[in-house]
Short mmCIF file of C-alpha atoms and ligand atoms in Angstrom, two decimals:
data_model
loop_
_atom_site.label_atom_id
_atom_site.label_comp_id
_atom_site.label_asym_id
_atom_site.label_seq_id
_atom_site.Cartn_x
_atom_site.Cartn_y
_atom_site.Cartn_z
CA MET A 153 0.00 0.00 0.00
CA ILE A 154 1.19 3.49 -0.79
CA GLU A 155 0.82 6.46 1.52
CA ARG A 156 -2.04 8.10 -0.35
CA SER A 157 -1.67 11.57 1.09
CA ALA A 158 1.94 11.66 -0.09
CA VAL A 159 1.02 11.34 -3.76
CA HIS A 160 0.67 14.74 -5.36
CA ILE A 161 -1.84 14.41 -8.15
CA MET A 162 -2.60 16.81 -10.95
CA VAL A 163 -5.80 16.48 -12.94
CA LEU A 164 -5.70 18.10 -16.37
CA ASP A 165 -9.01 18.24 -18.23
CA ASP A 166 -10.72 21.03 -20.15
CA GLU A 167 -14.14 20.17 -18.75
CA PRO A 168 -14.78 21.74 -15.33
CA PHE A 169 -17.31 19.02 -14.64
CA MET A 170 -14.71 16.28 -15.13
CA LEU A 171 -12.27 18.12 -12.88
CA LYS A 172 -14.82 18.26 -10.13
CA LEU A 173 -15.81 14.65 -10.58
CA LEU A 174 -12.27 13.31 -10.59
CA SER A 175 -11.19 15.36 -7.62
CA ARG A 176 -14.18 14.06 -5.68
CA ILE A 177 -13.31 10.46 -6.54
CA LEU A 178 -9.68 11.03 -5.57
CA LEU A 179 -10.60 12.56 -2.23
CA LYS A 180 -12.89 9.65 -1.48
CA LEU A 181 -10.05 7.26 -2.25
CA GLY A 182 -7.88 9.09 0.28
CA PHE A 183 -5.74 11.11 -2.13
CA THR A 184 -5.81 14.48 -0.47
CA SER A 185 -3.17 16.35 -2.46
CA VAL A 186 -4.99 17.13 -5.69
CA MET A 187 -4.46 20.06 -8.03
CA LEU A 188 -6.80 20.87 -10.90
CA CYS A 189 -5.87 22.44 -14.25
CA GLU A 190 -8.09 23.34 -17.16
CA ASN A 191 -5.42 23.71 -19.82
CA GLY A 192 -1.96 22.50 -20.69
CA ARG A 193 -0.26 25.84 -20.36
CA ALA A 194 -1.37 26.35 -16.75
CA ALA A 195 -0.39 22.77 -15.95
CA LEU A 196 3.11 23.20 -17.40
CA GLU A 197 3.70 26.28 -15.29
CA ARG A 198 2.98 24.32 -12.15
CA ILE A 199 5.14 21.43 -13.28
CA ALA A 200 8.02 23.82 -13.90
CA ASP A 201 7.79 24.96 -10.28
CA THR A 202 9.38 22.47 -7.86
CA ASP A 203 6.91 23.45 -5.14
CA THR A 204 3.88 22.43 -7.18
CA ARG A 205 5.32 19.60 -9.27
CA PRO A 206 3.02 16.55 -9.15
CA ASN A 207 4.00 12.86 -8.90
CA VAL A 208 1.10 11.71 -11.03
CA ILE A 209 -0.86 13.49 -13.75
CA LEU A 210 -4.30 12.39 -14.87
CA LEU A 211 -4.29 13.61 -18.43
CA ASP A 212 -7.26 14.12 -20.69
CA LEU A 213 -6.24 13.44 -24.28
CA ASN A 214 -8.90 15.52 -25.96
CA MET A 215 -8.49 19.17 -25.14
CA PRO A 216 -8.90 22.20 -27.35
CA GLY A 217 -5.67 24.15 -27.89
CA MET A 218 -2.88 21.98 -26.54
CA ASP A 219 -4.07 18.38 -26.72
CA GLY A 220 -2.83 15.56 -24.51
CA ILE A 221 -0.20 14.31 -26.97
CA GLU A 222 1.33 17.74 -27.43
CA PHE A 223 1.29 18.15 -23.66
CA VAL A 224 3.39 14.98 -23.36
CA ARG A 225 5.98 16.49 -25.70
CA HIS A 226 6.31 19.41 -23.33
CA LEU A 227 6.65 17.04 -20.38
CA VAL A 228 9.63 15.50 -22.15
CA ASP A 229 11.18 18.93 -22.65
CA GLN A 230 10.67 19.70 -18.98
CA HIS A 231 12.22 16.36 -17.97
CA TYR A 232 9.08 15.40 -16.07
CA GLU A 233 9.97 12.52 -13.77
CA GLY A 234 6.56 11.58 -12.43
CA SER A 235 3.96 9.24 -13.85
CA LEU A 236 0.98 9.62 -16.15
CA ILE A 237 -2.49 8.19 -16.38
CA LEU A 238 -4.35 8.84 -19.63
CA VAL A 239 -8.04 9.55 -19.53
CA SER A 240 -10.21 9.73 -22.61
CA GLY A 241 -13.55 9.06 -24.18
CA GLU A 242 -11.77 7.71 -27.25
CA ASP A 243 -11.88 4.05 -28.11
CA GLU A 244 -9.50 1.39 -26.82
CA ARG A 245 -7.27 1.55 -29.89
CA MET A 246 -6.73 5.30 -29.61
CA LEU A 247 -5.85 4.99 -25.94
CA LYS A 248 -3.46 2.13 -26.61
CA THR A 249 -1.71 4.07 -29.34
CA ALA A 250 -1.40 7.08 -27.06
CA GLU A 251 0.02 4.83 -24.35
CA LYS A 252 2.68 3.57 -26.81
CA LEU A 253 3.59 7.12 -27.70
CA VAL A 254 4.07 8.04 -24.07
CA GLN A 255 6.19 4.93 -23.47
CA ALA A 256 8.30 5.79 -26.48
CA HIS A 257 9.07 9.10 -24.77
CA LYS A 258 10.23 7.08 -21.76
CA ILE A 259 7.73 8.72 -19.47
CA SER A 260 6.35 6.39 -16.86
CA ILE A 261 2.73 5.54 -17.58
CA LEU A 262 0.52 3.78 -15.06
CA GLY A 263 -2.19 3.04 -17.61
CA TYR A 264 -5.29 4.53 -19.18
CA LEU A 265 -8.90 5.00 -18.21
CA HIS A 266 -12.04 5.26 -20.26
CA LYS A 267 -14.54 7.96 -19.51
CA PRO A 268 -16.71 7.74 -17.49
CA VAL A 269 -13.99 6.94 -14.98
CA LYS A 270 -14.69 4.16 -12.52
CA PRO A 271 -13.28 4.76 -9.02
CA ALA A 272 -12.06 1.17 -8.68
CA ALA A 273 -10.12 1.35 -11.94
CA LEU A 274 -8.53 4.67 -10.96
CA SER A 275 -7.61 3.34 -7.54
CA ALA A 276 -5.98 0.24 -9.07
CA LEU A 277 -3.81 2.35 -11.37
CA LEU A 278 -2.76 4.71 -8.61
CA GLU A 279 -1.74 1.73 -6.49
CA LYS A 280 0.85 1.00 -9.17
CA TRP A 281 2.57 4.28 -8.44
CA ALA A 282 5.77 3.50 -6.58
CA PRO A 283 8.13 6.32 -5.69
CA ILE A 284 11.12 4.03 -5.27
CA SER A 285 10.88 1.54 -8.10
CA SER A 286 9.95 4.09 -10.72
CA GLY A 287 12.49 6.43 -9.25
CA VAL A 288 15.63 4.29 -9.28
CA ALA A 289 16.78 4.97 -12.81
CA ARG A 290 15.47 8.48 -12.67
CA LEU A 291 17.06 9.30 -9.35
CA ALA A 292 20.38 8.29 -10.84
CA LYS A 293 19.71 10.83 -13.55
CA SER A 294 19.94 13.80 -11.28
CA VAL A 295 23.11 12.45 -9.73
CA TYR A 296 25.22 13.51 -12.68
CA LYS A 297 26.21 17.13 -12.85
CA ALA A 298 27.05 19.05 -15.97
CA GLU A 299 30.60 19.65 -14.74
CA GLU A 300 31.13 15.95 -14.19
CA LEU A 301 29.94 15.20 -17.71
CA ARG A 302 32.13 17.91 -19.17
CA ALA A 303 35.14 16.36 -17.47
CA ALA A 304 34.10 12.90 -18.67
CA ILE A 305 34.00 14.10 -22.26
CA GLU A 306 37.43 15.70 -21.92
CA ASN A 307 39.01 12.77 -20.06
CA GLY A 308 37.90 10.09 -22.46
CA GLU A 309 35.40 8.39 -20.17
CA LEU A 310 32.94 8.02 -23.04
CA VAL A 311 33.14 4.70 -24.86
CA ASN A 312 31.46 3.74 -28.10
CA TYR A 313 29.48 0.54 -28.34
CA TYR A 314 28.33 -0.75 -31.71
CA GLN A 315 25.13 -2.59 -32.55
CA PRO A 316 24.84 -4.46 -35.86
CA LYS A 317 22.25 -3.70 -38.52
CA VAL A 318 21.64 -6.74 -40.72
CA ALA A 319 19.86 -7.26 -44.04
CA VAL A 320 16.68 -9.21 -43.37
CA ALA A 321 16.68 -11.00 -46.73
CA SER A 322 20.26 -12.28 -46.64
CA GLY A 323 21.44 -11.94 -43.06
CA GLU A 324 24.37 -9.89 -44.26
CA VAL A 325 25.78 -7.42 -41.73
CA VAL A 326 25.56 -4.08 -43.52
CA GLY A 327 26.52 -1.71 -40.76
CA VAL A 328 26.59 -0.78 -37.11
CA GLU A 329 25.01 1.93 -35.01
CA THR A 330 27.28 3.75 -32.60
CA LEU A 331 25.80 3.96 -29.10
CA VAL A 332 27.74 5.88 -26.51
CA ARG A 333 28.27 4.74 -22.91
CA TRP A 334 29.86 6.57 -20.04
CA ARG A 335 32.37 4.49 -18.13
CA HIS A 336 31.87 6.30 -14.89
CA PRO A 337 34.77 6.13 -12.40
CA THR A 338 32.40 5.08 -9.61
CA GLY A 339 28.97 4.60 -11.17
CA GLY A 340 29.77 1.71 -13.54
CA VAL A 341 28.53 1.85 -17.12
CA VAL A 342 26.03 4.68 -17.54
CA PHE A 343 23.53 4.53 -20.43
CA PRO A 344 22.90 7.46 -22.76
CA ASP A 345 19.35 8.01 -21.53
CA GLU A 346 20.92 9.23 -18.32
CA PHE A 347 23.19 11.85 -19.83
CA ILE A 348 22.23 12.82 -23.40
CA GLY A 349 19.42 15.02 -22.10
CA LEU A 350 21.83 16.60 -19.65
CA ALA A 351 24.38 17.15 -22.42
CA GLU A 352 21.73 18.90 -24.51
CA ALA A 353 20.51 21.04 -21.66
CA ALA A 354 24.02 22.01 -20.55
CA GLY A 355 25.32 22.88 -24.00
CA LEU A 356 27.69 19.90 -24.02
CA ILE A 357 26.11 17.91 -26.82
CA ASP A 358 28.37 19.37 -29.46
CA ALA A 359 31.52 18.33 -27.60
CA LEU A 360 29.99 14.92 -26.88
CA THR A 361 28.98 14.24 -30.47
CA ARG A 362 32.40 15.25 -31.75
CA VAL A 363 34.13 12.78 -29.43
CA VAL A 364 31.73 9.99 -30.39
CA PHE A 365 31.99 10.81 -34.08
CA ALA A 366 35.78 10.97 -34.07
CA GLU A 367 36.06 7.60 -32.37
CA ALA A 368 33.49 6.08 -34.73
CA VAL A 369 35.20 7.15 -37.96
CA THR A 370 38.57 6.04 -36.62
CA GLN A 371 37.00 2.67 -35.93
CA ALA A 372 35.40 2.68 -39.38
CA ARG A 373 38.84 3.15 -40.86
CA ALA A 374 40.19 0.18 -38.92
CA TRP A 375 37.31 -2.02 -40.15
CA GLN A 376 37.88 -0.82 -43.67
CA GLU A 377 41.52 -1.85 -43.45
CA ALA A 378 40.45 -5.25 -42.15
CA GLN A 379 38.25 -5.66 -45.25
CA MET A 380 35.06 -5.37 -43.18
CA ARG A 381 32.65 -3.38 -45.28
CA LEU A 382 30.41 -1.65 -42.77
CA ARG A 383 28.42 1.52 -42.75
CA VAL A 384 28.82 3.33 -39.46
CA ALA A 385 25.85 5.21 -38.03
CA ILE A 386 26.14 7.99 -35.46
CA ASN A 387 23.29 9.54 -33.50
CA VAL A 388 22.97 13.26 -33.99
CA SER A 389 20.91 15.52 -31.83
CA MET A 390 18.94 18.38 -33.36
CA ASP A 391 21.04 20.68 -31.20
CA ASN A 392 24.13 19.60 -33.13
CA LEU A 393 22.53 20.99 -36.23
CA ALA A 394 22.18 24.52 -34.97
CA SER A 395 25.55 25.71 -36.23
CA LEU A 396 27.46 25.30 -39.47
CA ASP A 397 30.64 24.37 -37.58
CA PHE A 398 29.23 20.90 -37.15
CA LEU A 399 28.91 20.44 -40.89
CA ASP A 400 32.55 21.41 -41.40
CA PHE A 401 33.69 19.17 -38.57
CA VAL A 402 31.89 16.11 -39.94
CA THR A 403 32.95 16.68 -43.52
CA GLU A 404 36.60 17.39 -42.75
CA LEU A 405 37.08 14.55 -40.33
CA THR A 406 35.43 12.02 -42.62
CA THR A 407 37.58 13.07 -45.56
CA ARG A 408 40.75 13.17 -43.48
CA THR A 409 40.10 9.67 -42.12
CA GLY A 410 39.60 8.29 -45.60
CA ILE A 411 36.02 7.17 -45.18
CA ALA A 412 33.48 7.62 -47.97
CA PRO A 413 30.51 9.71 -46.84
CA GLN A 414 28.23 6.99 -48.26
CA ASN A 415 29.45 4.79 -45.42
CA VAL A 416 28.57 7.29 -42.73
CA VAL A 417 24.96 7.41 -41.55
CA LEU A 418 23.67 10.26 -39.44
CA GLU A 419 20.67 9.23 -37.34
CA VAL A 420 18.61 12.24 -36.43
CA THR A 421 16.03 12.34 -33.66
CA GLU A 422 13.92 15.28 -32.76
CA THR A 423 14.32 15.15 -29.02
CA ARG A 424 12.83 18.52 -28.38
CA LEU A 425 10.72 21.05 -30.17
CA MET A 426 12.81 23.17 -32.47
CA GLN A 427 12.30 26.88 -32.40
CA ASP A 428 14.12 27.60 -35.59
CA THR A 429 14.41 24.79 -38.10
CA ARG A 430 16.23 26.70 -40.81
CA ALA A 431 19.77 25.83 -39.72
CA PRO A 432 19.13 22.08 -39.27
CA LEU A 433 17.36 21.99 -42.59
CA GLU A 434 20.25 23.63 -44.36
CA ILE A 435 22.88 21.48 -42.66
CA LEU A 436 21.07 18.23 -43.34
CA THR A 437 20.48 19.13 -46.96
CA ARG A 438 24.11 20.01 -47.45
CA LEU A 439 25.29 16.82 -45.74
CA ARG A 440 23.06 14.91 -48.10
CA LEU A 441 24.55 16.75 -51.08
CA LYS A 442 27.96 15.59 -49.88
CA ARG A 443 26.58 12.02 -49.98
CA PHE A 444 26.33 11.34 -46.25
CA ARG A 445 23.41 9.05 -45.51
CA LEU A 446 20.62 10.57 -43.44
CA SER A 447 18.40 8.48 -41.23
CA ILE A 448 15.26 9.53 -39.39
CA ASP A 449 15.41 7.80 -36.01
CA ASP A 450 12.61 6.66 -33.71
CA PHE A 451 10.07 7.17 -36.44
CA GLY A 452 6.52 7.36 -35.20
CA THR A 453 7.35 9.00 -31.88
CA GLY A 454 8.49 12.43 -32.98
CA HIS A 455 6.41 15.53 -32.83
CA SER A 456 6.78 16.37 -36.47
CA SER A 457 8.14 13.26 -38.08
CA LEU A 458 5.96 13.77 -41.09
CA ALA A 459 6.97 17.38 -41.53
CA GLN A 460 10.60 16.28 -41.32
CA LEU A 461 10.04 13.68 -43.99
CA ARG A 462 8.56 16.32 -46.22
CA ASP A 463 11.41 18.76 -45.72
CA ILE A 464 14.52 16.60 -45.49
CA PRO A 465 15.73 14.04 -48.04
CA PHE A 466 16.28 11.10 -45.70
CA ASP A 467 17.77 7.87 -47.07
CA GLU A 468 16.71 5.67 -44.20
CA LEU A 469 13.77 5.40 -41.85
CA LYS A 470 14.07 3.64 -38.50
CA ILE A 471 10.80 2.35 -37.14
CA ASP A 472 10.87 2.86 -33.40
CA GLN A 473 11.22 -0.27 -31.32
CA GLY A 474 7.91 0.54 -29.65
CA PHE A 475 6.17 -0.37 -32.90
CA VAL A 476 8.31 -3.37 -33.81
CA HIS A 477 8.62 -5.76 -30.91
CA ARG A 478 5.40 -7.83 -30.71
CA ALA A 479 3.85 -6.10 -33.72
CA TRP A 480 2.94 -9.60 -34.91
CA ALA A 481 0.71 -10.01 -31.86
CA ASP A 482 -0.91 -6.61 -31.53
CA GLU A 483 -3.03 -5.10 -34.25
CA THR A 484 -2.42 -1.50 -33.20
CA LEU A 485 1.35 -1.93 -33.27
CA ARG A 486 1.03 -3.82 -36.51
CA ALA A 487 -0.91 -0.95 -38.09
CA MET A 488 1.81 1.53 -37.08
CA TYR A 489 4.53 -0.79 -38.31
CA ASP A 490 2.81 -1.39 -41.65
CA ALA A 491 2.10 2.29 -42.18
CA SER A 492 5.71 3.28 -41.47
CA LEU A 493 7.00 0.58 -43.78
CA SER A 494 4.76 1.56 -46.63
CA LEU A 495 5.45 5.26 -46.18
CA ALA A 496 9.18 4.60 -46.40
CA ARG A 497 8.65 2.42 -49.47
CA GLN A 498 6.71 5.13 -51.25
CA LEU A 499 9.40 7.66 -50.49
CA GLY A 500 12.10 5.27 -51.70
CA MET A 501 13.79 4.99 -48.33
CA GLU A 502 15.52 2.01 -46.79
CA VAL A 503 13.70 0.77 -43.68
CA VAL A 504 15.31 -0.38 -40.45
CA ALA A 505 13.21 -2.05 -37.77
CA GLU A 506 14.58 -1.43 -34.27
CA GLY A 507 13.87 -3.56 -31.21
CA VAL A 508 13.86 -6.95 -32.93
CA GLU A 509 13.96 -9.06 -29.80
CA ASP A 510 12.84 -12.54 -30.80
CA ARG A 511 12.24 -14.96 -33.62
CA ASN A 512 8.62 -13.86 -34.04
CA ASP A 513 9.71 -10.25 -34.57
CA TRP A 514 12.32 -11.41 -37.06
CA ASP A 515 9.80 -13.54 -38.97
CA LEU A 516 7.42 -10.60 -39.28
CA LEU A 517 10.20 -8.55 -40.86
CA ARG A 518 10.89 -11.38 -43.32
CA ARG A 519 7.21 -11.70 -44.24
CA THR A 520 6.73 -7.97 -44.75
CA GLY A 521 9.96 -7.33 -46.65
CA CYS A 522 11.60 -4.93 -44.22
CA ASP A 523 15.16 -4.12 -45.36
CA LEU A 524 17.24 -4.07 -42.19
CA ALA A 525 16.90 -5.33 -38.64
CA GLN A 526 18.48 -4.23 -35.40
CA GLY A 527 17.87 -5.54 -31.92
CA THR A 528 18.81 -8.00 -29.23
CA PHE A 529 17.65 -10.97 -31.32
CA ILE A 530 20.60 -10.18 -33.55
CA SER A 531 22.95 -8.69 -30.97
CA GLN A 532 23.27 -6.32 -28.06
CA PRO A 533 25.52 -3.31 -28.60
CA MET A 534 29.15 -4.40 -28.10
CA LEU A 535 32.69 -3.11 -28.01
CA ALA A 536 34.45 -2.84 -31.36
CA ALA A 537 36.90 -5.54 -30.32
CA ASP A 538 34.05 -8.05 -30.00
CA LEU A 539 32.59 -7.45 -33.46
CA PRO A 540 34.73 -9.82 -35.57
CA GLY A 541 34.03 -12.74 -33.24
CA TRP A 542 30.35 -11.95 -33.14
CA MET A 543 30.20 -11.81 -36.94
CA GLU A 544 31.54 -15.32 -37.19
CA GLY A 545 28.91 -16.59 -34.81
CA TRP A 546 26.19 -14.69 -36.61
CA ARG A 547 27.11 -16.18 -40.00
CA GLU A 548 26.82 -19.59 -38.44
CA ARG A 549 23.40 -18.73 -36.99
CA VAL A 550 22.21 -17.47 -40.35
CA ARG A 551 23.21 -20.80 -41.95
CA THR A 552 21.76 -23.05 -39.30
CA GLU A 553 19.09 -21.60 -37.01
CA LEU A 554 17.76 -19.08 -39.52
CA SER A 555 18.38 -21.42 -42.48
CA MET A 556 18.96 -18.67 -45.00
CA ALA A 557 21.77 -20.42 -46.90
P1 C2E B 222 18.41 4.92 -30.45
O1 C2E B 222 19.30 5.67 -31.39
O2 C2E B 222 17.02 4.65 -30.89
O3 C2E B 222 19.19 3.55 -30.16
C1 C2E B 222 18.57 2.32 -29.95
C2 C2E B 222 18.49 1.99 -28.48
O4 C2E B 222 17.74 0.78 -28.33
C3 C2E B 222 19.83 1.73 -27.83
O5 C2E B 222 19.74 2.11 -26.47
C4 C2E B 222 19.93 0.21 -27.92
O6 C2E B 222 20.81 -0.34 -26.98
C5 C2E B 222 18.50 -0.17 -27.64
N1 C2E B 222 18.17 -1.49 -28.18
C6 C2E B 222 18.82 -2.17 -29.14
N2 C2E B 222 18.22 -3.32 -29.42
C7 C2E B 222 17.13 -3.38 -28.63
C8 C2E B 222 16.10 -4.36 -28.46
O7 C2E B 222 16.02 -5.39 -29.12
N3 C2E B 222 15.15 -4.05 -27.54
C9 C2E B 222 15.17 -2.93 -26.80
N4 C2E B 222 14.19 -2.73 -25.91
N5 C2E B 222 16.13 -2.00 -26.93
C10 C2E B 222 17.10 -2.23 -27.84
P2 C2E B 222 20.84 2.99 -25.81
O8 C2E B 222 22.18 2.56 -26.25
O9 C2E B 222 20.54 3.02 -24.35
O10 C2E B 222 20.59 4.41 -26.43
C11 C2E B 222 19.42 5.13 -26.15
C12 C2E B 222 19.33 6.38 -26.99
O11 C2E B 222 20.35 7.30 -26.65
C13 C2E B 222 19.55 6.12 -28.48
O12 C2E B 222 18.36 5.65 -29.04
C14 C2E B 222 19.95 7.49 -28.96
O13 C2E B 222 18.80 8.30 -29.21
C15 C2E B 222 20.67 8.08 -27.77
N6 C2E B 222 22.12 8.05 -28.04
C16 C2E B 222 23.00 7.03 -27.93
N7 C2E B 222 24.23 7.42 -28.28
C17 C2E B 222 24.15 8.73 -28.64
C18 C2E B 222 25.09 9.71 -29.12
O14 C2E B 222 26.28 9.45 -29.32
N8 C2E B 222 24.60 10.96 -29.36
C19 C2E B 222 23.28 11.27 -29.21
N9 C2E B 222 22.89 12.51 -29.48
N10 C2E B 222 22.38 10.39 -28.77
C20 C2E B 222 22.80 9.13 -28.49
MG1 MG B 223 19.76 5.78 -33.27
MG1 MG B 224 15.78 4.65 -32.38
#
């Protein structure tokens, strides 16, 4: 049992009647700290203030002005660390899709409720709220300070891991994605979700990306010399694309290292809302003109993925893992997966499915003609030194277990 009075709950709904109703239900259930908001803007102001920041938000999806999905985008920008419960009169499918979107943003979601809300259902979801368990990873987040990260970047504490991307039809390993880790002097291996946001917020993302990029192209050169033909992908934050220096850095270093731009993939995610999209647009277009490969990452979760597709000539589309794993078993996921695949096809882009975790996922990709696969079914991210050995094992698996000749 949780201490109900210790849970600070915000109810966000445009209908005053719903606000009243929900607050009454909550009080009856023993939740005494309840704050009511009629629109997203007012809610965000209170979330920005540490004194009024809630632990749980009951969020109405359908609101005029800022709707529930847009509101979630802002929660991501504000690094909201509490939980969400979605409330809507929409059908099951809509709520499920919205739930997937929230999960893709890595915001903790306790579940969703249909209107009219039943007290028992609400109570059951709130019981799932656990300050410790949901807080472990997130608590760690605030442990790292910008200064510490700056030093880590300068002292070489960042290490690149590489995860294979394989052709679904042949099993051939066509490339790797670079995923950075922080080998923390005392905290063990720290994952990017715990420091990329910090790097962006603290203005360190440019330094970070340069270190990761430099190590990746150096590694690409070594593979090239060992006759391993691999494309190397690097994750690029929208913030990297704010200044033209980045373009020069990438172009010069790639040329100097002796790597063809065709073998360098830049995976772009829109992690936050862009104020001014002119610079990124120009930089991406020019990188493309220089024959770098552009990839739109986490497709299906971004705020303006479609607008980006319209404006930027991407070569590759990565379907977010949230729409890949178990898509064979869930018709909503399957619809998102199919739609992304066919959109990419029509735009002549290569498609990568992320989050391929088991044989069923892999078989779906085979059946639907997806180009490339990435995920733990194929391999976890690994150190460069482990790649040759893994490739040998993978070829063997392709011949035997996956029987693809
Ligand atoms: P991403 O680019 O979408 O990378 C894929 C993430 O999914 C990686 O997490 C990878 O380890 C994980 N993953 C791979 N296979 C599976 C699977 O089968 N199932 C599941 N559930 N997950 C799988 P990771 O390494 O923790 O990276 C998280 C995110 O951090 C990346 O997402 C990327 O957006 C960001 N990131 C990583 N390295 C960099 C970097 O150098 N610069 C920037 N700006 N962002 C980075
Ligand atoms: Mg990526
Ligand atoms: Mg991704």
